[in-house]
XYZ file of C-alpha atoms in Angstrom:
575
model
C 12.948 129.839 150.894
C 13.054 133.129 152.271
C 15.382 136.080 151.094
C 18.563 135.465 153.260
C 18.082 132.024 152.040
C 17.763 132.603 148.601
C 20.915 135.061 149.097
C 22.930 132.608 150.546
C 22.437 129.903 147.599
C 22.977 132.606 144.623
C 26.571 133.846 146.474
C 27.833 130.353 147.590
C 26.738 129.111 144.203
C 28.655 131.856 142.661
C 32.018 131.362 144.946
C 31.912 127.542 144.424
C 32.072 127.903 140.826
C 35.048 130.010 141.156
C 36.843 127.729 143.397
C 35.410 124.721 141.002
C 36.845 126.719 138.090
C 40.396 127.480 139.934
C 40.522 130.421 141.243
C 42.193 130.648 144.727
C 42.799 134.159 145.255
C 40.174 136.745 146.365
C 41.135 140.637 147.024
C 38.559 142.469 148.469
C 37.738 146.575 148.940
C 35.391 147.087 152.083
C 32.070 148.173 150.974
C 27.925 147.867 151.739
C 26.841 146.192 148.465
C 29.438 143.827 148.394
C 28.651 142.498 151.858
C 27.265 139.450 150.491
C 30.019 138.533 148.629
C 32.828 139.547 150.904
C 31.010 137.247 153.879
C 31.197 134.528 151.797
C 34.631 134.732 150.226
C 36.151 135.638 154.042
C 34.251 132.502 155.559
C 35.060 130.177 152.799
C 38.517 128.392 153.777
C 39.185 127.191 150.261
C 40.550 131.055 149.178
C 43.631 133.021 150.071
C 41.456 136.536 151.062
C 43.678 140.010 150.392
C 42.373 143.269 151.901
C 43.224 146.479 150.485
C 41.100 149.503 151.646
C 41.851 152.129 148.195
C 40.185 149.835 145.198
C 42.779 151.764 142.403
C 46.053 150.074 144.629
C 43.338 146.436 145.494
C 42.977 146.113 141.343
C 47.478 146.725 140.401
C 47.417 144.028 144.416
C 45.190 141.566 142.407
C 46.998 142.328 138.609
C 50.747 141.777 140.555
C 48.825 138.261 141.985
C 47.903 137.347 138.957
C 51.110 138.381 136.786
C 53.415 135.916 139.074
C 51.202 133.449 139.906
C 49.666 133.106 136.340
C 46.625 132.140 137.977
C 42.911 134.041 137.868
C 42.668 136.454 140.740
C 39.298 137.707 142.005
C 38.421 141.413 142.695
C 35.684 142.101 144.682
C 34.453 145.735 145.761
C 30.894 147.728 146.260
C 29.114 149.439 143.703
C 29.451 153.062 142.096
C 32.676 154.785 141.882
C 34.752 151.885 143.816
C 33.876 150.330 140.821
C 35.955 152.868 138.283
C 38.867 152.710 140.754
C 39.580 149.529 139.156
C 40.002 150.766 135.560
C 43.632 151.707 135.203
C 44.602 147.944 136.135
C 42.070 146.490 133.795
C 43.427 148.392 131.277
C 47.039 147.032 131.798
C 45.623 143.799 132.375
C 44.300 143.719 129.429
C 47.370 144.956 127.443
C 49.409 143.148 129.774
C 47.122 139.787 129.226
C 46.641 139.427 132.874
C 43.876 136.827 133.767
C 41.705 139.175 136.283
C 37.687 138.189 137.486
C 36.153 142.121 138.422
C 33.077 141.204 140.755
C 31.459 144.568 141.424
C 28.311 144.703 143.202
C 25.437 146.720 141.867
C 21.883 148.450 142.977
C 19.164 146.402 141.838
C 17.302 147.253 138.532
C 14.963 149.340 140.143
C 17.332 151.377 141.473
C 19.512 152.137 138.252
C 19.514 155.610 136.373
C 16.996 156.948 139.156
C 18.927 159.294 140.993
C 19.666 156.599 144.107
C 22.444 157.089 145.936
C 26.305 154.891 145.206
C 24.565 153.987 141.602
C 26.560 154.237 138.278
C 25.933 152.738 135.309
C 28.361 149.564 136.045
C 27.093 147.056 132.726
C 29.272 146.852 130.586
C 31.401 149.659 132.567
C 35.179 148.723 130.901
C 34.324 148.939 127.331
C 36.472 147.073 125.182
C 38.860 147.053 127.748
C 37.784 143.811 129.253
C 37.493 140.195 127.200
C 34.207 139.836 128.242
C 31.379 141.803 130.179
C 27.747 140.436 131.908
C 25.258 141.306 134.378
C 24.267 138.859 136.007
C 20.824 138.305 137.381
C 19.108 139.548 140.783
C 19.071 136.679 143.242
C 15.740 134.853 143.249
C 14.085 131.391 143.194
C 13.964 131.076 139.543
C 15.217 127.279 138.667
C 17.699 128.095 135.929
C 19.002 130.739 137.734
C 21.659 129.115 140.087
C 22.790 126.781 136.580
C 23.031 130.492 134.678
C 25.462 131.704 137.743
C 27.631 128.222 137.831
C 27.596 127.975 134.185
C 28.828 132.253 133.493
C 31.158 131.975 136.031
C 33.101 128.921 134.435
C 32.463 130.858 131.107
C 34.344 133.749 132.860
C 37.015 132.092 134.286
C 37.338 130.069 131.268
C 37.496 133.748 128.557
C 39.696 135.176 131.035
C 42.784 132.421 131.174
C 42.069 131.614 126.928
C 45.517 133.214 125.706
C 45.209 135.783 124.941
C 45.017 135.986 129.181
C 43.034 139.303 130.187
C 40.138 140.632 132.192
C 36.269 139.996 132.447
C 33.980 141.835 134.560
C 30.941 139.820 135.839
C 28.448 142.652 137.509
C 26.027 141.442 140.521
C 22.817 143.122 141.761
C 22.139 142.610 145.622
C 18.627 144.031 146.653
C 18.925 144.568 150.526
C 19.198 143.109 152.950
C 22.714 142.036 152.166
C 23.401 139.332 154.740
C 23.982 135.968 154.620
C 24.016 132.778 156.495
C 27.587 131.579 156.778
C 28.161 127.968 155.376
C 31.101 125.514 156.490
C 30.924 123.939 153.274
C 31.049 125.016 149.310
C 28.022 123.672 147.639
C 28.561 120.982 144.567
C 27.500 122.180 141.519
C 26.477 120.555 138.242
C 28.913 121.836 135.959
C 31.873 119.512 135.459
C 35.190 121.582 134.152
C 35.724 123.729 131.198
C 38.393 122.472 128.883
C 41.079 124.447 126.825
C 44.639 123.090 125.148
C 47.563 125.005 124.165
C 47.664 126.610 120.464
C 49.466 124.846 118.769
C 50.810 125.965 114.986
C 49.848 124.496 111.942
C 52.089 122.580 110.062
C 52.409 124.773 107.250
C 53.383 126.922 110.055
C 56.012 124.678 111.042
C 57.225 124.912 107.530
C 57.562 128.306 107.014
C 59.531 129.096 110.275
C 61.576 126.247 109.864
C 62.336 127.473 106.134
C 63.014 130.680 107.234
C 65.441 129.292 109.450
C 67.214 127.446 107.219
C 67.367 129.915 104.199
C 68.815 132.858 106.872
C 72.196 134.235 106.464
C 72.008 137.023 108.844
C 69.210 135.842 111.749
C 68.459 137.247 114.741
C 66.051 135.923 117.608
C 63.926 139.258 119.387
C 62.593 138.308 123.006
C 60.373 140.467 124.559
C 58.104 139.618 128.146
C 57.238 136.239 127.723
C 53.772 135.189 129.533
C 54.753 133.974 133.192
C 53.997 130.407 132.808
C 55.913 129.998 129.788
C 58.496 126.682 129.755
C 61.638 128.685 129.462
C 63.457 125.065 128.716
C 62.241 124.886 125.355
C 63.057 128.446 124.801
C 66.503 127.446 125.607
C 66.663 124.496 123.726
C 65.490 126.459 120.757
C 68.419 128.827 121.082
C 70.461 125.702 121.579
C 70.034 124.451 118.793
C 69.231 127.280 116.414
C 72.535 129.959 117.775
C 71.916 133.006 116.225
C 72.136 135.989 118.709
C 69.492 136.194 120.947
C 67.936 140.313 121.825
C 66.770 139.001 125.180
C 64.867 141.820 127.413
C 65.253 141.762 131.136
C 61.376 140.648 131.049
C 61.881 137.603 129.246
C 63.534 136.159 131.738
C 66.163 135.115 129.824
C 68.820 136.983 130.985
C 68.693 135.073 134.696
C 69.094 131.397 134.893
C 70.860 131.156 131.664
C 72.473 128.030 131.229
C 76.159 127.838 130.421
C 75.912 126.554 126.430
C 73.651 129.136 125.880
C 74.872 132.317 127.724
C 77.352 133.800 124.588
C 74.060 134.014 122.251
C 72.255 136.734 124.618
C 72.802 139.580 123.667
C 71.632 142.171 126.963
C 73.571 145.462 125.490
C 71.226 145.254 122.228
C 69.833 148.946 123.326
C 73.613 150.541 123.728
C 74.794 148.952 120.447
C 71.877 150.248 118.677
C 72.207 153.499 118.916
C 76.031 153.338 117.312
C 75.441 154.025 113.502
C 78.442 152.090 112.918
C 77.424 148.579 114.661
C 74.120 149.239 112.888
C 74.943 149.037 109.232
C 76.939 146.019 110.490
C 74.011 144.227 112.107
C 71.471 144.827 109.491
C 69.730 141.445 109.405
C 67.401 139.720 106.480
C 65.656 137.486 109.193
C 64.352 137.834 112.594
C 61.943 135.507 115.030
C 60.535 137.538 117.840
C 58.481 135.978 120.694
C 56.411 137.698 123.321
C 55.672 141.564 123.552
C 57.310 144.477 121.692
C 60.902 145.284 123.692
C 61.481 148.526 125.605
C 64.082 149.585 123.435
C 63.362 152.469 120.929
C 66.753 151.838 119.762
C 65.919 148.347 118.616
C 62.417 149.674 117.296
C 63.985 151.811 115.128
C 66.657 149.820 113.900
C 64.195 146.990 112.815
C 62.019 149.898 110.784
C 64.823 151.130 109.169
C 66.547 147.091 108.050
C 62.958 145.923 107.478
C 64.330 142.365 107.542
C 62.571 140.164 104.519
C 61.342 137.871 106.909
C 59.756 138.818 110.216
C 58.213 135.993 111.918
C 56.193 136.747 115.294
C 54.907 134.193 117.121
C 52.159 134.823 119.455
C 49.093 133.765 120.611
C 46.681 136.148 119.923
C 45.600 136.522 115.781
C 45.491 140.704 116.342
C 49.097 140.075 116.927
C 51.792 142.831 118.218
C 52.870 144.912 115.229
C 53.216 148.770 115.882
C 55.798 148.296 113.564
C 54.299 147.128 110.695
C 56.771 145.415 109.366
C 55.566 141.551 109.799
C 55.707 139.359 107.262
C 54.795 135.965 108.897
C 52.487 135.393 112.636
C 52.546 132.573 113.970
C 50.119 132.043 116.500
C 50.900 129.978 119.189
C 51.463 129.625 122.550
C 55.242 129.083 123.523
C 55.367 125.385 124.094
C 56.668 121.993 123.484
C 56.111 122.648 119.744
C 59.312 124.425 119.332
C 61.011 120.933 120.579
C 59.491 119.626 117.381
C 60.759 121.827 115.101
C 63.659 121.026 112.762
C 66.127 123.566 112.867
C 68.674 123.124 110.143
C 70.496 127.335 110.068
C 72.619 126.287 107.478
C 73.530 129.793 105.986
C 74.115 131.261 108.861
C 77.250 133.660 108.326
C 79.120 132.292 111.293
C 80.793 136.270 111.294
C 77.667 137.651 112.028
C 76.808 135.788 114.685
C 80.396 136.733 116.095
C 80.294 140.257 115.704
C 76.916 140.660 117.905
C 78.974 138.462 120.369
C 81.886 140.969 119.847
C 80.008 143.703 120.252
C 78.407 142.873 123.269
C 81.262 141.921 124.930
C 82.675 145.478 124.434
C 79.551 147.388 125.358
C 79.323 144.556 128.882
C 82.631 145.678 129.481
C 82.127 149.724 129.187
C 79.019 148.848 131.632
C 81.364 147.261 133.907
C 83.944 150.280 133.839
C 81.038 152.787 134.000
C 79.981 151.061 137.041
C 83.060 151.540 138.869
C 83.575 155.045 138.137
C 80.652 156.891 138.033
C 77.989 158.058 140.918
C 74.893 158.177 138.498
C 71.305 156.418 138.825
C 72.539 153.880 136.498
C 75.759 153.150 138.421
C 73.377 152.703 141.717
C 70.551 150.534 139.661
C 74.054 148.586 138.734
C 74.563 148.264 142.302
C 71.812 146.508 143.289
C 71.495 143.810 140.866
C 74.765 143.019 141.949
C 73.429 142.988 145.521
C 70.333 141.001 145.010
C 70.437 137.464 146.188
C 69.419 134.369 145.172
C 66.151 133.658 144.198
C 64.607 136.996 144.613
C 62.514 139.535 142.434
C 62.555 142.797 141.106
C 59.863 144.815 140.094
C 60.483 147.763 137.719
C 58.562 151.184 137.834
C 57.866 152.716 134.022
C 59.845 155.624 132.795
C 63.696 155.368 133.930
C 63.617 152.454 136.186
C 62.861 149.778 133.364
C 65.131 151.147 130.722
C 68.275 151.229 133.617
C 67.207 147.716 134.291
C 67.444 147.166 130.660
C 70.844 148.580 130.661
C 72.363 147.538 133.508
C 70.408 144.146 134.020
C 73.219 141.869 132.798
C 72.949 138.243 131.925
C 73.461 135.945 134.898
C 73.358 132.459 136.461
C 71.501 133.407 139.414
C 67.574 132.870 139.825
C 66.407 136.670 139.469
C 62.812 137.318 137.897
C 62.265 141.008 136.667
C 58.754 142.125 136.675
C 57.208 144.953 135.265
C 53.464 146.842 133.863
C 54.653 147.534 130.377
C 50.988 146.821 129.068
C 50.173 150.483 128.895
C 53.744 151.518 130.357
C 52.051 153.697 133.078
C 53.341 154.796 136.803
C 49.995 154.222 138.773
C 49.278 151.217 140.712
C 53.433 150.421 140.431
C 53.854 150.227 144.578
C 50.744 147.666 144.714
C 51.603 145.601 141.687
C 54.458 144.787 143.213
C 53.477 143.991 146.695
C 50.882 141.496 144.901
C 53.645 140.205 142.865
C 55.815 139.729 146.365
C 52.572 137.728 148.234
C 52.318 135.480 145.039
C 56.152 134.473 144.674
C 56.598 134.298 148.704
C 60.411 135.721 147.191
C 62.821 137.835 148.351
C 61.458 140.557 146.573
C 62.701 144.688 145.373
C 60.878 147.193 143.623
C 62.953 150.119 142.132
C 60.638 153.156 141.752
C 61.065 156.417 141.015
C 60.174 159.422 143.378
C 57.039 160.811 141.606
C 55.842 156.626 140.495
C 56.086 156.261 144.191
C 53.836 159.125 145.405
C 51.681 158.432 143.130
C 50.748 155.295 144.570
C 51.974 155.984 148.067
C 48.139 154.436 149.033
C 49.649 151.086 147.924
C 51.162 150.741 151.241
C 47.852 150.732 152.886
C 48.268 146.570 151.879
C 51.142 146.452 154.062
C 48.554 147.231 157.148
C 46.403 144.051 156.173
C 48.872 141.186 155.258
C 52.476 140.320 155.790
C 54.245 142.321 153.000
C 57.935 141.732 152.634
C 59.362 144.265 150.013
C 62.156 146.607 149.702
C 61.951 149.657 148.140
C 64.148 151.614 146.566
C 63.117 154.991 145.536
C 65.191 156.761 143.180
C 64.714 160.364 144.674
C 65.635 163.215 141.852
C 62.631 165.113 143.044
C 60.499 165.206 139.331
C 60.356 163.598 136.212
C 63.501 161.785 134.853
C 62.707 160.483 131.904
C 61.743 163.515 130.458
C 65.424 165.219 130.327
C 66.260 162.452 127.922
C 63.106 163.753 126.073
C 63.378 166.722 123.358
C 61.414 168.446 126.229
C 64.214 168.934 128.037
C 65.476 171.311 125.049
C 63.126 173.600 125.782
C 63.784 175.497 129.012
C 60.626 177.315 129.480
C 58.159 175.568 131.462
C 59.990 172.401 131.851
C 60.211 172.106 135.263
C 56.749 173.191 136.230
C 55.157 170.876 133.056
C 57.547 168.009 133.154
C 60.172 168.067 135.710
C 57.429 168.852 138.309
C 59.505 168.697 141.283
C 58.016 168.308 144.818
C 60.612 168.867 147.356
C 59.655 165.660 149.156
C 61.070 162.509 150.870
C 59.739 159.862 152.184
C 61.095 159.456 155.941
C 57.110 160.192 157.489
C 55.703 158.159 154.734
C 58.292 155.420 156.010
C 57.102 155.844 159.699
C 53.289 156.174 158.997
C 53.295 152.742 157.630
C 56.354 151.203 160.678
C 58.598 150.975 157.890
C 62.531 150.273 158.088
C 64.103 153.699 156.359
C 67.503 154.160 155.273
C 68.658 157.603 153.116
C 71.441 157.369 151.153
C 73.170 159.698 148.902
C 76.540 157.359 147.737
C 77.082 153.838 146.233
C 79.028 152.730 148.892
C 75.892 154.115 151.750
C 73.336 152.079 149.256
C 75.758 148.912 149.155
C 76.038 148.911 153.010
C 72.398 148.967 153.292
C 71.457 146.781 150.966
C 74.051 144.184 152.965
C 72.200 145.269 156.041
C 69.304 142.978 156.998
C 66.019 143.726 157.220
C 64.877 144.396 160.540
C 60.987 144.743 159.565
C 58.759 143.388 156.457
C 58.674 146.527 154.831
C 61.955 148.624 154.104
C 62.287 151.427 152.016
C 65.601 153.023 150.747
C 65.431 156.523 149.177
C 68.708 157.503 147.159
C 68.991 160.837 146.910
C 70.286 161.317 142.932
C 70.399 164.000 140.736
C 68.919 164.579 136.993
C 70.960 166.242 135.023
C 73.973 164.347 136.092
C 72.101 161.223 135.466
C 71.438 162.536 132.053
C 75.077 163.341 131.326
C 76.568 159.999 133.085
C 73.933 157.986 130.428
C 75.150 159.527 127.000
C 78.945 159.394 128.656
C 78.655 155.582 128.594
C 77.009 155.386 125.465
C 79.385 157.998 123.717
C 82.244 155.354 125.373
C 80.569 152.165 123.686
C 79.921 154.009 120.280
C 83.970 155.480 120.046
C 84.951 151.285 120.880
C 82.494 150.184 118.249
C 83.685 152.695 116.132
C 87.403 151.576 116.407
C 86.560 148.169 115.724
C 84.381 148.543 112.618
C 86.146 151.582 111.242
C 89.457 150.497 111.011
């Protein structure tokens, strides 16, 4: 064969495998020594191809694809520093335990650590930040080469969806020149399918949680972000069955959907309650079952340090389980599955006036969120606004810093089909705008993001996807020109050289960015402006609202409400 043929095998050899393996979705940076592979993946029919120009925005496109579809997703850009673009998402996709395949194209040997032009030292490039790492070999006529790329490639795919989920980077060499013959059809390889099951728990497992159950007087049930293909049903026969209250965080997705029988045991206003000193010597608990990630809520964080319950059960699938804490007595590890329909859950000392009184309580603290909502002019009484606006079967995606922990305030339980998305791997701002388009083209959804002003400049590039594919999101900056969620900070009690180190105001909005990118725009500076336009229909894919709100006010409106659920709470318990 000669070298375009020899080419051609290695790459359709490699992109067969992925298909063979699963993998349907391909998001590609432009680039020379990618050329093979980008050919190949944009002629193959079999793969949904996503462009995105700025490889930091492709990698949070390809982590929001993978995060709603819980599916692999392919990344695929040129060698040297388009390569490093990529390493904030891998980080949250690791923490995050997003399935993610990084393809990045390299120089041949020869041309590594010799001064040649767009060369870095990609092998093993992420560190310990991805599951797995290889470099794979040059293309050539070698026999067992073609079975080592089929082979690797399941082994990849394979590493990268084993729970824990997270990233593996598979580096390829291209020695020019990089083109190919196109091919109408994938090749058929050798390799049959790699198999994986659930994990299940033991059945001493089985014994311990369902003692601990049983033998609980005060219990409590801690849900943090679940992974997205998690059965929710036998979540919610669990609580069914088991009714203790139920610290459900706006990522479980627990607080949407919930069924009728089983709406009293969530508990949403577990942040607010928690910071009342009162409701806290009152909810001290001796057990508690958490699944998924560590909450948002420092509140809750530093309640459970302070109880220390006797029993702490996590359940999770990974062994280095979740614990910043350190307070874990018992991990189970497991995926969330039909096993919890097994269980036999027999809460027999369970103080029935517990479980009442975090029922009590939230009621109270629901109802101060309700009144704030009608009287005040805050960020929180907006954020309030639309979730009440947001239809039916749609998704919001949450920015880090004050975004998330509004949507953890304000997010109420509901019966309508909302999913709330977030990165809370690493908790950063960068790559928010692009995860959430990605998340939008995987669900198909009516979708939102809610973003704060500096999250959203700081990946305004994001948008760039909207110039390349169909991208129907509304935005919703939250405009108070700097940092937010540092005036809630003991920053904020220092006045010198807060606003230039923290606050870092930029005097901006976001009208031009709006018609750069053909954008619908709508400012707004009142509830009832942001209610009208979020009744208004879109006129164009992309729409972006900027609310024009103000920080210190926000701060003050925050601590009213919570000063207004602590005095009820205090009334109650105090009497």
């Amino acid at each position: 064969m000669n070298n375009k043929e020899i080419l051609t095998s290695y790459v359709y050899k490699l992109v067969a495998s992925l298909y063979q393996a699963g993998v349907k979705d391909v998001v590609v940076s432009p680039g020379s020594r990618s050329t093979p592979l980008a050919y190949a993946f944009a002629h193959t029919k079999e793969f949904q191809m996503y462009r995105q120009v700025d490889e930091r925005s492709a990698a949070f496109l390809a982590l929001g694809l993978a995060k709603a579809s819980a599916r692999p997703v392919v990344l695929v850009c040129t060698s040297g520093t388009a390569a490093a673009n990529y390493f904030p998402a891998i980080v949250e996709a690791k923490l995050s335990r997003i399935p993610l395949i990084v393809l990045t194209a390299d120089r041949p040997h020869e041309l590594r650590e010799v001064g040649a032009p767009q060369a870095i030292a990609q092998p093993n490039l992420y560190g310990n930040q991805v599951k797995w790492s290889v470099d794979f070999p040059l293309p050539d006529e070698f026999p067992n080469t073609l079975p080592f790329v089929e082979r690797h490639i399941a082994r990849a795919v394979a590493i990268a969806l084993t729970a824990p989920a997270g990233p593996v980077h598979v580096n390829v060499p291209f020695r020019e020149p990089l083109l190919i013959d196109f091919q109408e059809k994938l090749p058929v390889g050798s390799f049959i399918e790699s198999i994986s099951q659930e994990i299940r728990p033991s059945e001493h497992a089985m014994n311990v949680l369902e003692t601990a159950i049983e033998r609980a007087r005060k219990g409590i049930v801690i849900v943090g972000e679940l992974a997205q293909d998690t059965d929710l049903e036998v979540v919610w026969n669990f609580i069914r069955h088991l009714q203790w209250p139920i610290l459900a965080e706006s990522l479980s997705h627990l607080r949407a959907n919930v069924p009728n029988d089983c709406a009293k045991y969530i508990i949403d206003q577990y942040d607010a309650l928690l910071k009342n000193e009162t409701f806290k010597n009152i909810a001290e608990c001796d057990t508690a079952v958490r699944f998924g990630s560590q909450p948002v809520s420092k509140p809750l964080m530093q309640f459970l340090t302070t109880v220390q319950p006797s029993t702490y059960l996590v359940i999770d699938e990974d062994p280095m389980f979740r614990d910043s804490l350190a307070i874990t007595t018992h991990h189970v590890q497991a995926t969330i599955s039909r096993w919890l329909d097994d269980l036999t859950i027999t809460p027999a000392n369970t103080d029935p006036t517990y479980v009442e009184q975090w029922i009590s309580a939230n009621q109270i603290a629901t109802h101060q969120v309700e009144t704030y909502i009608q009287e005040m002019t805050d960020e929180g009484a907006l954020v309030a606004t639309l979730f009440e606006h947001l239809p039916e079967h749609s998704d919001l995606f949450a920015s880090s810093s004050m975004p998330i922990r509004d949507v953890d305030t304000f997010f109420n339980k509901t019966s309508k089909d909302v999913r709330i998305y977030a990165n809370r791997g690493a908790n950063g701002i960068d790559g928010v705008v692009s995860t959430a388009i990605g998340t939008q083209l995987a669900t198909k959804r009516d979708s939102y993001l809610l973003i704060g002003d500096l999250a959203f400049l700081h990946d305004s590039n994001g948008l760039i996807a909207s110039r390349y594919q169909r991208c129907d999101l509304t935005i919703v900056v939250m405009n108070n020109d700097g940092g937010g969620i540092f005036s809630y900070l003991s920053q904020a009690t220092v006045e010198e050289h807060y606003e230039e180190l923290f606050g870092t105001p930029s005097g901006l909005q976001f009208a031009d960015l709006a018609r750069m990118y053909d954008a619908q725009y709508h400012v707004v500076r009142t509830i009832d402006e942001f209610a009208h336009v979020l009744d208004t229909p879109k006129e164009k894919p992309l729409r972006i609202i900027e609310v024009i709100t103000n920080r210190m006010n926000n701060v003050q409106s925050h601590r009213k409400l919570w000063d207004s659920i602590g005095k009820e709470l205090d009334e109650k318990w105090q009497a």
